[in-house]
PDB file of N, CA and C in Angstrom:
ATOM      1  N   MET E1397      -6.615 -45.190  20.444  1.00 70.00           N
ATOM      2  CA  MET E1397      -5.706 -44.146  20.005  1.00 70.00           C
ATOM      3  C   MET E1397      -6.311 -42.777  20.346  1.00 70.00           C
ATOM      4  N   ARG E1398      -5.525 -41.968  20.949  1.00 78.00           N
ATOM      5  CA  ARG E1398      -6.026 -40.635  21.383  1.00 78.00           C
ATOM      6  C   ARG E1398      -5.642 -39.603  20.312  1.00 78.00           C
ATOM      7  N   PRO E1399      -6.544 -38.673  20.009  1.00 73.00           N
ATOM      8  CA  PRO E1399      -6.189 -37.598  19.059  1.00 73.00           C
ATOM      9  C   PRO E1399      -5.146 -36.694  19.632  1.00 73.00           C
ATOM     10  N   GLN E1400      -4.267 -36.258  18.796  1.00 73.00           N
ATOM     11  CA  GLN E1400      -3.206 -35.338  19.211  1.00 73.00           C
ATOM     12  C   GLN E1400      -3.261 -34.075  18.379  1.00 73.00           C
ATOM     13  N   LYS E1401      -2.948 -33.000  19.040  1.00 71.00           N
ATOM     14  CA  LYS E1401      -2.892 -31.718  18.330  1.00 71.00           C
ATOM     15  C   LYS E1401      -1.432 -31.464  17.916  1.00 71.00           C
ATOM     16  N   ASP E1402      -1.243 -31.389  16.636  1.00 72.00           N
ATOM     17  CA  ASP E1402       0.102 -31.163  16.113  1.00 72.00           C
ATOM     18  C   ASP E1402       0.247 -29.699  15.701  1.00 72.00           C
ATOM     19  N   GLU E1403       1.005 -28.934  16.504  1.00 73.00           N
ATOM     20  CA  GLU E1403       1.199 -27.512  16.243  1.00 73.00           C
ATOM     21  C   GLU E1403       1.905 -27.273  14.946  1.00 73.00           C
ATOM     22  N   GLU E1404       2.835 -28.153  14.581  1.00 80.00           N
ATOM     23  CA  GLU E1404       3.598 -28.006  13.364  1.00 80.00           C
ATOM     24  C   GLU E1404       2.740 -28.137  12.152  1.00 80.00           C
ATOM     25  N   ALA E1405       1.703 -28.912  12.185  1.00 83.00           N
ATOM     26  CA  ALA E1405       0.824 -29.099  11.032  1.00 83.00           C
ATOM     27  C   ALA E1405       0.146 -27.795  10.654  1.00 83.00           C
ATOM     28  N   LEU E1406      -0.316 -27.054  11.643  1.00 83.00           N
ATOM     29  CA  LEU E1406      -0.968 -25.775  11.361  1.00 83.00           C
ATOM     30  C   LEU E1406       0.026 -24.801  10.749  1.00 83.00           C
ATOM     31  N   VAL E1407       1.249 -24.782  11.303  1.00 86.00           N
ATOM     32  CA  VAL E1407       2.280 -23.901  10.771  1.00 86.00           C
ATOM     33  C   VAL E1407       2.585 -24.274   9.299  1.00 86.00           C
ATOM     34  N   ASP E1408       2.684 -25.579   9.040  1.00 87.00           N
ATOM     35  CA  ASP E1408       2.958 -26.025   7.673  1.00 87.00           C
ATOM     36  C   ASP E1408       1.828 -25.651   6.713  1.00 87.00           C
ATOM     37  N   VAL E1409       0.592 -25.787   7.139  1.00 86.00           N
ATOM     38  CA  VAL E1409      -0.541 -25.368   6.279  1.00 86.00           C
ATOM     39  C   VAL E1409      -0.489 -23.890   6.006  1.00 86.00           C
ATOM     40  N   LEU E1410      -0.258 -23.070   7.014  1.00 87.00           N
ATOM     41  CA  LEU E1410      -0.150 -21.625   6.812  1.00 87.00           C
ATOM     42  C   LEU E1410       1.020 -21.287   5.905  1.00 87.00           C
ATOM     43  N   ASP E1411       2.134 -21.964   6.055  1.00 89.00           N
ATOM     44  CA  ASP E1411       3.296 -21.746   5.197  1.00 89.00           C
ATOM     45  C   ASP E1411       2.952 -22.001   3.740  1.00 89.00           C
ATOM     46  N   VAL E1412       2.293 -23.130   3.485  1.00 87.00           N
ATOM     47  CA  VAL E1412       1.900 -23.492   2.109  1.00 87.00           C
ATOM     48  C   VAL E1412       0.877 -22.488   1.568  1.00 87.00           C
ATOM     49  N   LEU E1413      -0.085 -22.101   2.360  1.00 87.00           N
ATOM     50  CA  LEU E1413      -1.086 -21.120   1.900  1.00 87.00           C
ATOM     51  C   LEU E1413      -0.440 -19.787   1.544  1.00 87.00           C
ATOM     52  N   LEU E1414       0.455 -19.294   2.396  1.00 87.00           N
ATOM     53  CA  LEU E1414       1.090 -17.986   2.096  1.00 87.00           C
ATOM     54  C   LEU E1414       2.046 -18.076   0.925  1.00 87.00           C
ATOM     55  N   ARG E1415       2.798 -19.163   0.845  1.00 88.00           N
ATOM     56  CA  ARG E1415       3.799 -19.311  -0.216  1.00 88.00           C
ATOM     57  C   ARG E1415       3.160 -19.643  -1.568  1.00 88.00           C
ATOM     58  N   ASP E1416       2.293 -20.662  -1.600  1.00 88.00           N
ATOM     59  CA  ASP E1416       1.708 -21.134  -2.867  1.00 88.00           C
ATOM     60  C   ASP E1416       0.328 -20.602  -3.134  1.00 88.00           C
ATOM     61  N   GLY E1417      -0.436 -20.392  -2.074  1.00 88.00           N
ATOM     62  CA  GLY E1417      -1.806 -19.906  -2.202  1.00 88.00           C
ATOM     63  C   GLY E1417      -2.822 -20.943  -2.491  1.00 88.00           C
ATOM     64  N   ALA E1418      -4.070 -20.604  -2.450  1.00 88.00           N
ATOM     65  CA  ALA E1418      -5.170 -21.519  -2.745  1.00 88.00           C
ATOM     66  C   ALA E1418      -6.312 -20.702  -3.307  1.00 88.00           C
ATOM     67  N   ILE E1419      -7.030 -21.286  -4.251  1.00 89.00           N
ATOM     68  CA  ILE E1419      -8.208 -20.662  -4.847  1.00 89.00           C
ATOM     69  C   ILE E1419      -9.408 -21.501  -4.463  1.00 89.00           C
ATOM     70  N   LEU E1420     -10.383 -20.863  -3.909  1.00 91.00           N
ATOM     71  CA  LEU E1420     -11.635 -21.534  -3.544  1.00 91.00           C
ATOM     72  C   LEU E1420     -12.752 -20.999  -4.421  1.00 91.00           C
ATOM     73  N   ARG E1421     -13.499 -21.904  -5.044  1.00 94.00           N
ATOM     74  CA  ARG E1421     -14.599 -21.480  -5.898  1.00 94.00           C
ATOM     75  C   ARG E1421     -15.855 -22.224  -5.478  1.00 94.00           C
ATOM     76  N   ALA E1422     -16.971 -21.473  -5.468  1.00 95.00           N
ATOM     77  CA  ALA E1422     -18.242 -22.096  -5.095  1.00 95.00           C
ATOM     78  C   ALA E1422     -19.352 -21.489  -5.950  1.00 95.00           C
ATOM     79  N   ASP E1423     -20.172 -22.343  -6.508  1.00 95.00           N
ATOM     80  CA  ASP E1423     -21.379 -21.933  -7.229  1.00 95.00           C
ATOM     81  C   ASP E1423     -22.562 -22.412  -6.420  1.00 95.00           C
ATOM     82  N   VAL E1424     -23.385 -21.455  -6.004  1.00 94.00           N
ATOM     83  CA  VAL E1424     -24.547 -21.782  -5.195  1.00 94.00           C
ATOM     84  C   VAL E1424     -25.796 -21.311  -5.916  1.00 94.00           C
ATOM     85  N   ILE E1425     -26.755 -22.196  -5.967  1.00 95.00           N
ATOM     86  CA  ILE E1425     -28.046 -21.872  -6.545  1.00 95.00           C
ATOM     87  C   ILE E1425     -29.115 -22.208  -5.484  1.00 95.00           C
ATOM     88  N   VAL E1426     -29.873 -21.165  -5.152  1.00 94.00           N
ATOM     89  CA  VAL E1426     -30.968 -21.315  -4.189  1.00 94.00           C
ATOM     90  C   VAL E1426     -32.249 -21.574  -4.981  1.00 94.00           C
ATOM     91  N   SER E1427     -32.857 -22.710  -4.697  1.00 95.00           N
ATOM     92  CA  SER E1427     -34.090 -23.067  -5.432  1.00 95.00           C
ATOM     93  C   SER E1427     -35.222 -23.353  -4.453  1.00 95.00           C
ATOM     94  N   VAL E1428     -36.426 -23.091  -4.902  1.00 94.00           N
ATOM     95  CA  VAL E1428     -37.606 -23.429  -4.176  1.00 94.00           C
ATOM     96  C   VAL E1428     -38.508 -24.177  -5.152  1.00 94.00           C
ATOM     97  N   ALA E1429     -38.907 -25.376  -4.772  1.00 94.00           N
ATOM     98  CA  ALA E1429     -39.737 -26.238  -5.616  1.00 94.00           C
ATOM     99  C   ALA E1429     -39.111 -26.409  -7.013  1.00 94.00           C
ATOM    100  N   GLU E1430     -37.801 -26.645  -6.972  1.00 91.00           N
ATOM    101  CA  GLU E1430     -37.013 -26.835  -8.172  1.00 91.00           C
ATOM    102  C   GLU E1430     -37.019 -25.647  -9.144  1.00 91.00           C
ATOM    103  N   ILE E1431     -37.330 -24.476  -8.613  1.00 93.00           N
ATOM    104  CA  ILE E1431     -37.251 -23.237  -9.418  1.00 93.00           C
ATOM    105  C   ILE E1431     -36.090 -22.421  -8.877  1.00 93.00           C
ATOM    106  N   PRO E1432     -35.039 -22.229  -9.698  1.00 90.00           N
ATOM    107  CA  PRO E1432     -33.900 -21.477  -9.202  1.00 90.00           C
ATOM    108  C   PRO E1432     -34.270 -19.984  -8.979  1.00 90.00           C
ATOM    109  N   LEU E1433     -34.038 -19.474  -7.817  1.00 94.00           N
ATOM    110  CA  LEU E1433     -34.331 -18.108  -7.467  1.00 94.00           C
ATOM    111  C   LEU E1433     -33.107 -17.194  -7.386  1.00 94.00           C
ATOM    112  N   VAL E1434     -32.054 -17.716  -6.828  1.00 96.00           N
ATOM    113  CA  VAL E1434     -30.839 -16.910  -6.629  1.00 96.00           C
ATOM    114  C   VAL E1434     -29.619 -17.732  -7.017  1.00 96.00           C
ATOM    115  N   GLY E1435     -28.729 -17.087  -7.735  1.00 95.00           N
ATOM    116  CA  GLY E1435     -27.453 -17.741  -8.071  1.00 95.00           C
ATOM    117  C   GLY E1435     -26.288 -16.944  -7.543  1.00 95.00           C
ATOM    118  N   ILE E1436     -25.348 -17.623  -6.932  1.00 95.00           N
ATOM    119  CA  ILE E1436     -24.187 -16.958  -6.362  1.00 95.00           C
ATOM    120  C   ILE E1436     -22.947 -17.658  -6.863  1.00 95.00           C
ATOM    121  N   LYS E1437     -22.014 -16.879  -7.397  1.00 95.00           N
ATOM    122  CA  LYS E1437     -20.741 -17.400  -7.834  1.00 95.00           C
ATOM    123  C   LYS E1437     -19.661 -16.752  -7.031  1.00 95.00           C
ATOM    124  N   LEU E1438     -18.969 -17.553  -6.209  1.00 94.00           N
ATOM    125  CA  LEU E1438     -17.959 -17.038  -5.307  1.00 94.00           C
ATOM    126  C   LEU E1438     -16.565 -17.537  -5.678  1.00 94.00           C
ATOM    127  N   THR E1439     -15.611 -16.667  -5.629  1.00 91.00           N
ATOM    128  CA  THR E1439     -14.212 -17.022  -5.813  1.00 91.00           C
ATOM    129  C   THR E1439     -13.398 -16.329  -4.758  1.00 91.00           C
ATOM    130  N   ALA E1440     -12.587 -17.076  -4.049  1.00 90.00           N
ATOM    131  CA  ALA E1440     -11.706 -16.467  -3.037  1.00 90.00           C
ATOM    132  C   ALA E1440     -10.282 -16.948  -3.262  1.00 90.00           C
ATOM    133  N   ALA E1441      -9.368 -16.029  -3.142  1.00 88.00           N
ATOM    134  CA  ALA E1441      -7.949 -16.378  -3.254  1.00 88.00           C
ATOM    135  C   ALA E1441      -7.293 -16.113  -1.904  1.00 88.00           C
ATOM    136  N   ILE E1442      -6.581 -17.104  -1.420  1.00 89.00           N
ATOM    137  CA  ILE E1442      -5.871 -16.982  -0.138  1.00 89.00           C
ATOM    138  C   ILE E1442      -4.404 -17.224  -0.406  1.00 89.00           C
ATOM    139  N   ALA E1443      -3.576 -16.190  -0.140  1.00 90.00           N
ATOM    140  CA  ALA E1443      -2.151 -16.302  -0.344  1.00 90.00           C
ATOM    141  C   ALA E1443      -1.471 -15.102   0.271  1.00 90.00           C
ATOM    142  N   GLY E1444      -0.158 -15.178   0.348  1.00 89.00           N
ATOM    143  CA  GLY E1444       0.633 -14.025   0.783  1.00 89.00           C
ATOM    144  C   GLY E1444       0.614 -12.979  -0.303  1.00 89.00           C
ATOM    145  N   MET E1445       0.846 -11.705   0.050  1.00 85.00           N
ATOM    146  CA  MET E1445       0.776 -10.644  -0.942  1.00 85.00           C
ATOM    147  C   MET E1445       1.779 -10.829  -2.069  1.00 85.00           C
ATOM    148  N   GLU E1446       2.947 -11.335  -1.762  1.00 85.00           N
ATOM    149  CA  GLU E1446       3.930 -11.545  -2.827  1.00 85.00           C
ATOM    150  C   GLU E1446       3.403 -12.540  -3.856  1.00 85.00           C
ATOM    151  N   THR E1447       2.792 -13.608  -3.407  1.00 87.00           N
ATOM    152  CA  THR E1447       2.201 -14.609  -4.318  1.00 87.00           C
ATOM    153  C   THR E1447       1.056 -14.006  -5.101  1.00 87.00           C
ATOM    154  N   MET E1448       0.212 -13.229  -4.417  1.00 86.00           N
ATOM    155  CA  MET E1448      -0.892 -12.564  -5.116  1.00 86.00           C
ATOM    156  C   MET E1448      -0.401 -11.631  -6.244  1.00 86.00           C
ATOM    157  N   ASN E1449       0.651 -10.902  -5.968  1.00 84.00           N
ATOM    158  CA  ASN E1449       1.212 -10.006  -6.984  1.00 84.00           C
ATOM    159  C   ASN E1449       1.819 -10.796  -8.126  1.00 84.00           C
ATOM    160  N   GLU E1450       2.454 -11.927  -7.810  1.00 85.00           N
ATOM    161  CA  GLU E1450       3.054 -12.761  -8.873  1.00 85.00           C
ATOM    162  C   GLU E1450       2.010 -13.238  -9.886  1.00 85.00           C
ATOM    163  N   TYR E1451       0.829 -13.579  -9.359  1.00 84.00           N
ATOM    164  CA  TYR E1451      -0.262 -14.047 -10.219  1.00 84.00           C
ATOM    165  C   TYR E1451      -1.128 -12.924 -10.737  1.00 84.00           C
ATOM    166  N   GLY E1452      -0.836 -11.695 -10.412  1.00 84.00           N
ATOM    167  CA  GLY E1452      -1.567 -10.546 -10.922  1.00 84.00           C
ATOM    168  C   GLY E1452      -2.936 -10.335 -10.295  1.00 84.00           C
ATOM    169  N   LEU E1453      -3.173 -10.941  -9.116  1.00 83.00           N
ATOM    170  CA  LEU E1453      -4.478 -10.845  -8.479  1.00 83.00           C
ATOM    171  C   LEU E1453      -4.736  -9.446  -7.873  1.00 83.00           C
ATOM    172  N   PHE E1454      -3.671  -8.785  -7.426  1.00 81.00           N
ATOM    173  CA  PHE E1454      -3.824  -7.481  -6.832  1.00 81.00           C
ATOM    174  C   PHE E1454      -3.033  -6.459  -7.639  1.00 81.00           C
ATOM    175  N   GLU E1455      -3.009  -6.623  -8.934  1.00 83.00           N
ATOM    176  CA  GLU E1455      -2.214  -5.745  -9.788  1.00 83.00           C
ATOM    177  C   GLU E1455      -2.647  -4.279  -9.687  1.00 83.00           C
ATOM    178  N   GLU E1456      -3.956  -4.048  -9.761  1.00 84.00           N
ATOM    179  CA  GLU E1456      -4.465  -2.660  -9.664  1.00 84.00           C
ATOM    180  C   GLU E1456      -4.127  -2.077  -8.301  1.00 84.00           C
ATOM    181  N   TRP E1457      -4.296  -2.869  -7.270  1.00 82.00           N
ATOM    182  CA  TRP E1457      -4.012  -2.440  -5.917  1.00 82.00           C
ATOM    183  C   TRP E1457      -2.532  -2.084  -5.781  1.00 82.00           C
ATOM    184  N   ASP E1458      -1.650  -2.955  -6.315  1.00 81.00           N
ATOM    185  CA  ASP E1458      -0.210  -2.748  -6.239  1.00 81.00           C
ATOM    186  C   ASP E1458       0.188  -1.491  -7.009  1.00 81.00           C
ATOM    187  N   ILE E1459      -0.347  -1.302  -8.173  1.00 86.00           N
ATOM    188  CA  ILE E1459      -0.041  -0.114  -8.978  1.00 86.00           C
ATOM    189  C   ILE E1459      -0.473   1.146  -8.221  1.00 86.00           C
ATOM    190  N   GLU E1460      -1.668   1.119  -7.654  1.00 88.00           N
ATOM    191  CA  GLU E1460      -2.171   2.307  -6.916  1.00 88.00           C
ATOM    192  C   GLU E1460      -1.312   2.561  -5.685  1.00 88.00           C
ATOM    193  N   ARG E1461      -0.919   1.521  -4.954  1.00 86.00           N
ATOM    194  CA  ARG E1461      -0.055   1.714  -3.802  1.00 86.00           C
ATOM    195  C   ARG E1461       1.272   2.343  -4.165  1.00 86.00           C
ATOM    196  N   ARG E1462       1.853   1.859  -5.296  1.00 88.00           N
ATOM    197  CA  ARG E1462       3.148   2.411  -5.722  1.00 88.00           C
ATOM    198  C   ARG E1462       2.994   3.853  -6.168  1.00 88.00           C
ATOM    199  N   ARG E1463       1.878   4.131  -6.873  1.00 91.00           N
ATOM    200  CA  ARG E1463       1.648   5.499  -7.351  1.00 91.00           C
ATOM    201  C   ARG E1463       1.457   6.459  -6.166  1.00 91.00           C
ATOM    202  N   SER E1464       0.699   6.026  -5.178  1.00 92.00           N
ATOM    203  CA  SER E1464       0.499   6.902  -4.027  1.00 92.00           C
ATOM    204  C   SER E1464       1.774   7.083  -3.231  1.00 92.00           C
ATOM    205  N   ALA E1465       2.635   6.050  -3.171  1.00 91.00           N
ATOM    206  CA  ALA E1465       3.903   6.166  -2.478  1.00 91.00           C
ATOM    207  C   ALA E1465       4.796   7.182  -3.178  1.00 91.00           C
ATOM    208  N   VAL E1466       4.838   7.140  -4.510  1.00 92.00           N
ATOM    209  CA  VAL E1466       5.634   8.104  -5.289  1.00 92.00           C
ATOM    210  C   VAL E1466       5.088   9.516  -5.081  1.00 92.00           C
ATOM    211  N   THR E1467       3.778   9.661  -5.108  1.00 92.00           N
ATOM    212  CA  THR E1467       3.161  11.005  -4.899  1.00 92.00           C
ATOM    213  C   THR E1467       3.473  11.523  -3.529  1.00 92.00           C
ATOM    214  N   ARG E1468       3.381  10.673  -2.495  1.00 92.00           N
ATOM    215  CA  ARG E1468       3.720  11.127  -1.128  1.00 92.00           C
ATOM    216  C   ARG E1468       5.168  11.518  -1.046  1.00 92.00           C
ATOM    217  N   ARG E1469       6.060  10.754  -1.679  1.00 92.00           N
ATOM    218  CA  ARG E1469       7.470  11.087  -1.646  1.00 92.00           C
ATOM    219  C   ARG E1469       7.723  12.413  -2.349  1.00 92.00           C
ATOM    220  N   GLN E1470       7.071  12.656  -3.484  1.00 91.00           N
ATOM    221  CA  GLN E1470       7.259  13.903  -4.207  1.00 91.00           C
ATOM    222  C   GLN E1470       6.754  15.088  -3.357  1.00 91.00           C
ATOM    223  N   HIS E1471       5.611  14.929  -2.727  1.00 91.00           N
ATOM    224  CA  HIS E1471       5.059  15.994  -1.849  1.00 91.00           C
ATOM    225  C   HIS E1471       5.993  16.290  -0.692  1.00 91.00           C
ATOM    226  N   ARG E1472       6.574  15.230  -0.106  1.00 90.00           N
ATOM    227  CA  ARG E1472       7.482  15.387   0.998  1.00 90.00           C
ATOM    228  C   ARG E1472       8.705  16.146   0.557  1.00 90.00           C
ATOM    229  N   ARG E1473       9.281  15.756  -0.604  1.00 89.00           N
ATOM    230  CA  ARG E1473      10.436  16.481  -1.149  1.00 89.00           C
ATOM    231  C   ARG E1473      10.142  17.950  -1.406  1.00 89.00           C
ATOM    232  N   GLU E1474       8.961  18.182  -2.036  1.00 89.00           N
ATOM    233  CA  GLU E1474       8.579  19.553  -2.338  1.00 89.00           C
ATOM    234  C   GLU E1474       8.410  20.373  -1.063  1.00 89.00           C
ATOM    235  N   ARG E1475       7.754  19.763  -0.075  1.00 87.00           N
ATOM    236  CA  ARG E1475       7.565  20.462   1.216  1.00 87.00           C
ATOM    237  C   ARG E1475       8.901  20.763   1.870  1.00 87.00           C
ATOM    238  N   ASN E1476       9.828  19.786   1.832  1.00 87.00           N
ATOM    239  CA  ASN E1476      11.160  20.034   2.395  1.00 87.00           C
ATOM    240  C   ASN E1476      11.906  21.108   1.641  1.00 87.00           C
ATOM    241  N   ARG E1477      11.777  21.088   0.315  1.00 84.00           N
ATOM    242  CA  ARG E1477      12.402  22.132  -0.523  1.00 84.00           C
ATOM    243  C   ARG E1477      11.842  23.490  -0.174  1.00 84.00           C
ATOM    244  N   ASN E1478      10.515  23.585  -0.101  1.00 83.00           N
ATOM    245  CA  ASN E1478       9.864  24.852   0.237  1.00 83.00           C
ATOM    246  C   ASN E1478      10.291  25.335   1.619  1.00 83.00           C
ATOM    247  N   THR E1479      10.355  24.444   2.573  1.00 83.00           N
ATOM    248  CA  THR E1479      10.772  24.818   3.925  1.00 83.00           C
ATOM    249  C   THR E1479      12.227  25.298   3.921  1.00 83.00           C
ATOM    250  N   ALA E1480      13.091  24.595   3.172  1.00 78.00           N
ATOM    251  CA  ALA E1480      14.496  25.007   3.060  1.00 78.00           C
ATOM    252  C   ALA E1480      14.600  26.352   2.389  1.00 78.00           C
ATOM    253  N   ASP E1481      13.848  26.555   1.313  1.00 75.00           N
ATOM    254  CA  ASP E1481      13.866  27.882   0.633  1.00 75.00           C
ATOM    255  C   ASP E1481      13.367  28.984   1.549  1.00 75.00           C
ATOM    256  N   HIS E1482      12.309  28.699   2.283  1.00 76.00           N
ATOM    257  CA  HIS E1482      11.727  29.685   3.199  1.00 76.00           C
ATOM    258  C   HIS E1482      12.760  30.042   4.284  1.00 76.00           C
ATOM    259  N   ASP E1483      13.416  28.986   4.826  1.00 74.00           N
ATOM    260  CA  ASP E1483      14.425  29.246   5.871  1.00 74.00           C
ATOM    261  C   ASP E1483      15.596  30.052   5.290  1.00 74.00           C
ATOM    262  N   ARG E1484      15.989  29.727   4.054  1.00 75.00           N
ATOM    263  CA  ARG E1484      17.108  30.437   3.455  1.00 75.00           C
ATOM    264  C   ARG E1484      16.742  31.927   3.233  1.00 75.00           C
ATOM    265  N   VAL E1485      15.532  32.156   2.715  1.00 75.00           N
ATOM    266  CA  VAL E1485      15.066  33.528   2.484  1.00 75.00           C
ATOM    267  C   VAL E1485      14.921  34.254   3.783  1.00 75.00           C
ATOM    268  N   ALA E1486      14.296  33.626   4.789  1.00 72.00           N
ATOM    269  CA  ALA E1486      14.098  34.266   6.074  1.00 72.00           C
ATOM    270  C   ALA E1486      15.429  34.544   6.750  1.00 72.00           C
ATOM    271  N   GLY E1487      16.335  33.603   6.705  1.00 67.00           N
ATOM    272  CA  GLY E1487      17.663  33.781   7.328  1.00 67.00           C
ATOM    273  C   GLY E1487      18.548  34.720   6.531  1.00 67.00           C
ATOM    274  N   GLY E1488      18.488  34.622   5.248  1.00 59.00           N
ATOM    275  CA  GLY E1488      19.363  35.415   4.393  1.00 59.00           C
ATOM    276  C   GLY E1488      18.785  36.784   4.118  1.00 59.00           C
ATOM    277  N   GLY E1489      17.487  36.989   4.332  1.00 51.00           N
ATOM    278  CA  GLY E1489      16.853  38.249   4.018  1.00 51.00           C
ATOM    279  C   GLY E1489      17.456  39.404   4.804  1.00 51.00           C
ATOM    280  N   SER E1490      17.765  39.183   6.088  1.00 49.00           N
ATOM    281  CA  SER E1490      18.348  40.271   6.862  1.00 49.00           C
ATOM    282  C   SER E1490      19.777  40.570   6.417  1.00 49.00           C
ATOM    283  N   GLN E1491      20.508  39.509   5.990  1.00 50.00           N
ATOM    284  CA  GLN E1491      21.869  39.764   5.503  1.00 50.00           C
ATOM    285  C   GLN E1491      21.840  40.527   4.191  1.00 50.00           C
ATOM    286  N   ILE E1492      20.897  40.222   3.328  1.00 50.00           N
ATOM    287  CA  ILE E1492      20.768  40.922   2.058  1.00 50.00           C
ATOM    288  C   ILE E1492      20.468  42.404   2.322  1.00 50.00           C
ATOM    289  N   SER E1493      19.499  42.638   3.232  1.00 51.00           N
ATOM    290  CA  SER E1493      19.148  44.045   3.493  1.00 51.00           C
ATOM    291  C   SER E1493      20.285  44.761   4.160  1.00 51.00           C
ATOM    292  N   ASP E1494      21.040  44.078   5.032  1.00 51.00           N
ATOM    293  CA  ASP E1494      22.218  44.697   5.678  1.00 51.00           C
ATOM    294  C   ASP E1494      23.290  45.049   4.620  1.00 51.00           C
ATOM    295  N   GLN E1495      23.503  44.100   3.686  1.00 52.00           N
ATOM    296  CA  GLN E1495      24.475  44.345   2.619  1.00 52.00           C
ATOM    297  C   GLN E1495      24.046  45.514   1.758  1.00 52.00           C
ATOM    298  N   ALA E1496      22.745  45.555   1.436  1.00 50.00           N
ATOM    299  CA  ALA E1496      22.254  46.627   0.605  1.00 50.00           C
ATOM    300  C   ALA E1496      22.444  47.980   1.282  1.00 50.00           C
ATOM    301  N   ARG E1497      22.213  48.023   2.590  1.00 51.00           N
ATOM    302  CA  ARG E1497      22.355  49.280   3.349  1.00 51.00           C
ATOM    303  C   ARG E1497      23.801  49.720   3.386  1.00 51.00           C
ATOM    304  N   THR E1498      24.736  48.810   3.567  1.00 52.00           N
ATOM    305  CA  THR E1498      26.153  49.198   3.622  1.00 52.00           C
ATOM    306  C   THR E1498      26.662  49.601   2.249  1.00 52.00           C
ATOM    307  N   GLU E1499      26.149  48.965   1.203  1.00 53.00           N
ATOM    308  CA  GLU E1499      26.579  49.344  -0.143  1.00 53.00           C
ATOM    309  C   GLU E1499      26.045  50.698  -0.535  1.00 53.00           C
ATOM    310  N   ASP E1500      24.829  51.013  -0.048  1.00 52.00           N
ATOM    311  CA  ASP E1500      24.216  52.352  -0.313  1.00 52.00           C
ATOM    312  C   ASP E1500      24.944  53.417   0.466  1.00 52.00           C
ATOM    313  N   GLY E1501      25.593  53.016   1.501  1.00 53.00           N
ATOM    314  CA  GLY E1501      26.261  53.976   2.342  1.00 53.00           C
ATOM    315  C   GLY E1501      25.306  54.546   3.407  1.00 53.00           C
ATOM    316  N   SER E1502      24.165  53.862   3.568  1.00 50.00           N
ATOM    317  CA  SER E1502      23.198  54.329   4.549  1.00 50.00           C
ATOM    318  C   SER E1502      23.742  54.214   5.936  1.00 50.00           C
ATOM    319  N   GLU E1503      24.537  53.189   6.203  1.00 48.00           N
ATOM    320  CA  GLU E1503      25.080  53.024   7.584  1.00 48.00           C
ATOM    321  C   GLU E1503      26.538  53.191   7.598  1.00 48.00           C
TER     322      GLU E1503
END
């Protein structure tokens, strides 16, 4: 029997990982002469961002991203408002001064 490479199997594994996710945990102790020297506790979560957010794994990241998006949107609106106000003042400034001159009877 010859080994076969099944492309669909890889796609299915990736689909399950992104949709459902997986948690990998490892505890490693490095010892010399039965004396523990270093301990490592590792935890890795692999999933799509939607799944991560559902389980609260990236809650702080999600909150910060949303906060920065709102701040950027507010700055953009303020900048657009300031630009519009500046354009209105710059464009209307000559009209106002022309009106003031004609009302004064200067011209």
